[in-house]
Each structure stands twice: as C-alpha cells, then as structure tokens.
XYZ file of C-alpha atoms in Angstrom:
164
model
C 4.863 -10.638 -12.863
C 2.886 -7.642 -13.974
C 3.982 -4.514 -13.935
C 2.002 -0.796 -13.298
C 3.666 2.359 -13.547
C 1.713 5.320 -12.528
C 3.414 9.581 -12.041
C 1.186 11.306 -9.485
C 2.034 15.211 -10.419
C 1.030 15.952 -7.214
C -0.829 14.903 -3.482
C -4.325 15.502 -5.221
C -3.046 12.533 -7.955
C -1.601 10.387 -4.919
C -5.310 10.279 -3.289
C -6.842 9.389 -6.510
C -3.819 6.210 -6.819
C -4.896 5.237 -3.417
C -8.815 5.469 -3.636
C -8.396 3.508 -7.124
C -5.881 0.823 -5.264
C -9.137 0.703 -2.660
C -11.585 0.039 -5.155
C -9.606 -2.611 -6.443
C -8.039 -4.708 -3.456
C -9.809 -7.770 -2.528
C -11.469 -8.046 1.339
C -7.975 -9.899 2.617
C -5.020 -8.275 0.448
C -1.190 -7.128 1.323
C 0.808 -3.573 0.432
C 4.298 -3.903 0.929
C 5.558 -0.377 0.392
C 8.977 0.932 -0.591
C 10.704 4.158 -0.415
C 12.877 7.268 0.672
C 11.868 8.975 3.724
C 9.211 11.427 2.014
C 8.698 9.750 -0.838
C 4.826 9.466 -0.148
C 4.485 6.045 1.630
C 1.889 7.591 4.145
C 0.356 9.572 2.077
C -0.917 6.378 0.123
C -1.219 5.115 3.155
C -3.794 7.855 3.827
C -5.556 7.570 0.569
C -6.098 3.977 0.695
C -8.003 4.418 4.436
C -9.563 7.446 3.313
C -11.633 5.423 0.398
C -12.395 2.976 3.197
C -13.974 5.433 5.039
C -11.048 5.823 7.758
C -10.329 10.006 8.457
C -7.623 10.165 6.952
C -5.875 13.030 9.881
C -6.057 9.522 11.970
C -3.687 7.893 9.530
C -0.156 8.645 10.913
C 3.072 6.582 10.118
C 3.472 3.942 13.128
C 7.102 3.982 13.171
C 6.694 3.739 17.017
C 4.302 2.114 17.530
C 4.831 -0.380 14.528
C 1.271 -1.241 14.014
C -1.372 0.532 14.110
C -5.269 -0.345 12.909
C -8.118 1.431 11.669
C -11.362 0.282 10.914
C -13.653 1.913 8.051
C -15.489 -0.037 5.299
C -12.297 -2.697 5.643
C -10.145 -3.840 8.570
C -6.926 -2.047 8.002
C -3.530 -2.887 9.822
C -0.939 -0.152 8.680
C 2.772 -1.404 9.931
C 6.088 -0.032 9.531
C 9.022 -1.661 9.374
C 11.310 1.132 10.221
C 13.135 0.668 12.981
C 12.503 -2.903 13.067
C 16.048 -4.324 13.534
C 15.516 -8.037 12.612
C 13.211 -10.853 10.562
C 13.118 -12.092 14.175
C 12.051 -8.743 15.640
C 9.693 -8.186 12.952
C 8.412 -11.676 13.244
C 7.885 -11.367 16.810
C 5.006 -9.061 15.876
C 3.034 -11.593 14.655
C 2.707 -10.863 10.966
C 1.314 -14.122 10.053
C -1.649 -13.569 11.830
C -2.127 -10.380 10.141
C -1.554 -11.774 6.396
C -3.972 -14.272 7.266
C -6.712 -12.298 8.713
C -9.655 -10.752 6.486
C -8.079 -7.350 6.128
C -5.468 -4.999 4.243
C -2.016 -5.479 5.700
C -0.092 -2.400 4.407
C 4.109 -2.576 4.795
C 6.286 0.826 5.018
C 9.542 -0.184 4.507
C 8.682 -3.342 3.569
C 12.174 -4.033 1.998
C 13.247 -3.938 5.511
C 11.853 -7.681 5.993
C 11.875 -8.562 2.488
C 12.297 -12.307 3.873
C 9.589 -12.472 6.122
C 6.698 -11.566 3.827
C 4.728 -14.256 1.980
C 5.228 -14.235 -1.831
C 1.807 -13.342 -3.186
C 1.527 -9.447 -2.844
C 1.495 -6.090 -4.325
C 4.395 -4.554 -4.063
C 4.520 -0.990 -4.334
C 7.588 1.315 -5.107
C 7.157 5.271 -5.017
C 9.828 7.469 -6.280
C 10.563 10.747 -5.729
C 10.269 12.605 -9.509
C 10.171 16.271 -8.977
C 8.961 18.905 -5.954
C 5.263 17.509 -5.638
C 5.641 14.192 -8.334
C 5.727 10.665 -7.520
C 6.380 7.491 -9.806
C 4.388 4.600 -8.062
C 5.619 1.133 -9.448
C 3.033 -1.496 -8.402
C 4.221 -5.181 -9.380
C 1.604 -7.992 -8.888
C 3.083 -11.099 -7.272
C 1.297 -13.576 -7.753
C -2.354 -14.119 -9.045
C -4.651 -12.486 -6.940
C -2.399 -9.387 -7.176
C -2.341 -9.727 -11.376
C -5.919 -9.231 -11.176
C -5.935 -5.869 -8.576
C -3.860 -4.606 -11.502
C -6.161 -5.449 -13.799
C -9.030 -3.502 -11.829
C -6.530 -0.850 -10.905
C -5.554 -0.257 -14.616
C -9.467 -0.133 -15.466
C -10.483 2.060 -12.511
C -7.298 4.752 -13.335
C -8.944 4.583 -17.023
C -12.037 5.442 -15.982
C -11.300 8.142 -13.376
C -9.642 9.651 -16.663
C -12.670 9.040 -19.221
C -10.356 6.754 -20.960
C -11.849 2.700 -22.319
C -10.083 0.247 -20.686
C-alpha cells in the first residue's frame, strides 16, 4: 500500500490538500475519513467540494442527516458515520449503491464501519498536530487509489514550484 503524509500548518494549507485531492480523484472514487472530533474531517470535506465547484458554506457535517449530496463539477455524496450504531444500520443506507455510482463517496468516521466498506479506497487519517496544524495520512488501497497518490504527490509539488 502506498503511503502520503502531508502537515497542513493551517485551514489555508487544508483547502489547498483538498483542491489537490480534487484534481486528482478519478470521476467514481471513495474517501473514507478518520479522526478526533475537530480534527478537520469537514473541513477537507469542504475543500474537496469547493474545487468541484460546490459553495463550500453548503458543506456541513451530516451527522443527522447521515448523507447528504452536492452537486458541482462531480456528484458528491458526503456521509457520516457518526452515530451510526451498526454495519447493519449503516448498511441499511444503501452504501453499495453509492460506491458504485459515478461519484465521490466521502466517509467521516469511516472507522466506524470499517467492515462494510469495499477494499479499494483512499483512506485518509488527519491528526491533530498543534493549535491550527493537521497531519493528513492518505494510504492508497488498492490500484486506482496508488495512482490518485501519484497525481496527488505531483499536484502538491507543483502547487509548491517543486519537480515531481
């Protein structure tokens, strides 16, 4: 499995994660996120939409609500797994037909129903460094994911004048 680490010093540094993660997802991809509460799972959440041309003040965490979908450039289906008390409640909300449709799935709290998600997928851990810093851990399972790394990795570069 590959392996990305990236520290985001602050929100600014979060958006440009998320709007690099955009650039490099393919047109049917899943984000399984994990994290403290406040560790920045929205907020990526947020950037990711926001590069797809969602407004990103309509991106709110759907811990009520559990799923909740936004349209911009790409079909976007942002769930939470929060107070989802079961594999069998969270599989009662369909995910399958979510994974499968032409659109980014994206998880909060995805450790929640670890054994309901299918094994190709980016997984994405964010830890809380320091007052405004974040350590995002992405880990490609499986191919497809291996290569958004790849793009991610070069798009980060570039965003920093660095060669790939």
């Amino acid at each position: 499995m590959q392996r990305l680490v990236h520290l985001a010093d602050d929100e600014s540094s979060t958006d440009a994660l998320g709007a690099a993660v955009a650039q490099s997802l393919p047109a049917r991809a899943l984000i399984c996120l994990r994290g403290t509460l406040g560790a920045g799972k929205t907020r990526l959440v947020q950037a990711i939409a926001a590069a797809s041309g969602v407004d990103r003040r309509d991106v709110v965490s759907p811990t009520f609500v559990l799923i909740q979908p936004y349209q911009g450039r790409h079909t976007i289906y942002h769930m939470d797994a929060y107070r989802v008390r079961s594999d069998e409640e969270f599989l009662d909300l369909g995910p399958d037909e979510y994974f499968e449709e032409v659109a980014w799935t994206i998880i909060e709290w995805a450790d929640r129903v670890e054994g309901c998600l299918p094994p190709e997928r980016l997984d994405v851990e964010i830890d809380v460094v320091g007052p405004t810093s974040r350590r995002f851990t992405l880990l490609a399972r499986g191919p497809t994911y291996e290569a958004v790394l790849r793009r991610l990795q070069a798009a980060l570069a570039s965003s920093r004048g660095e060669q790939s």
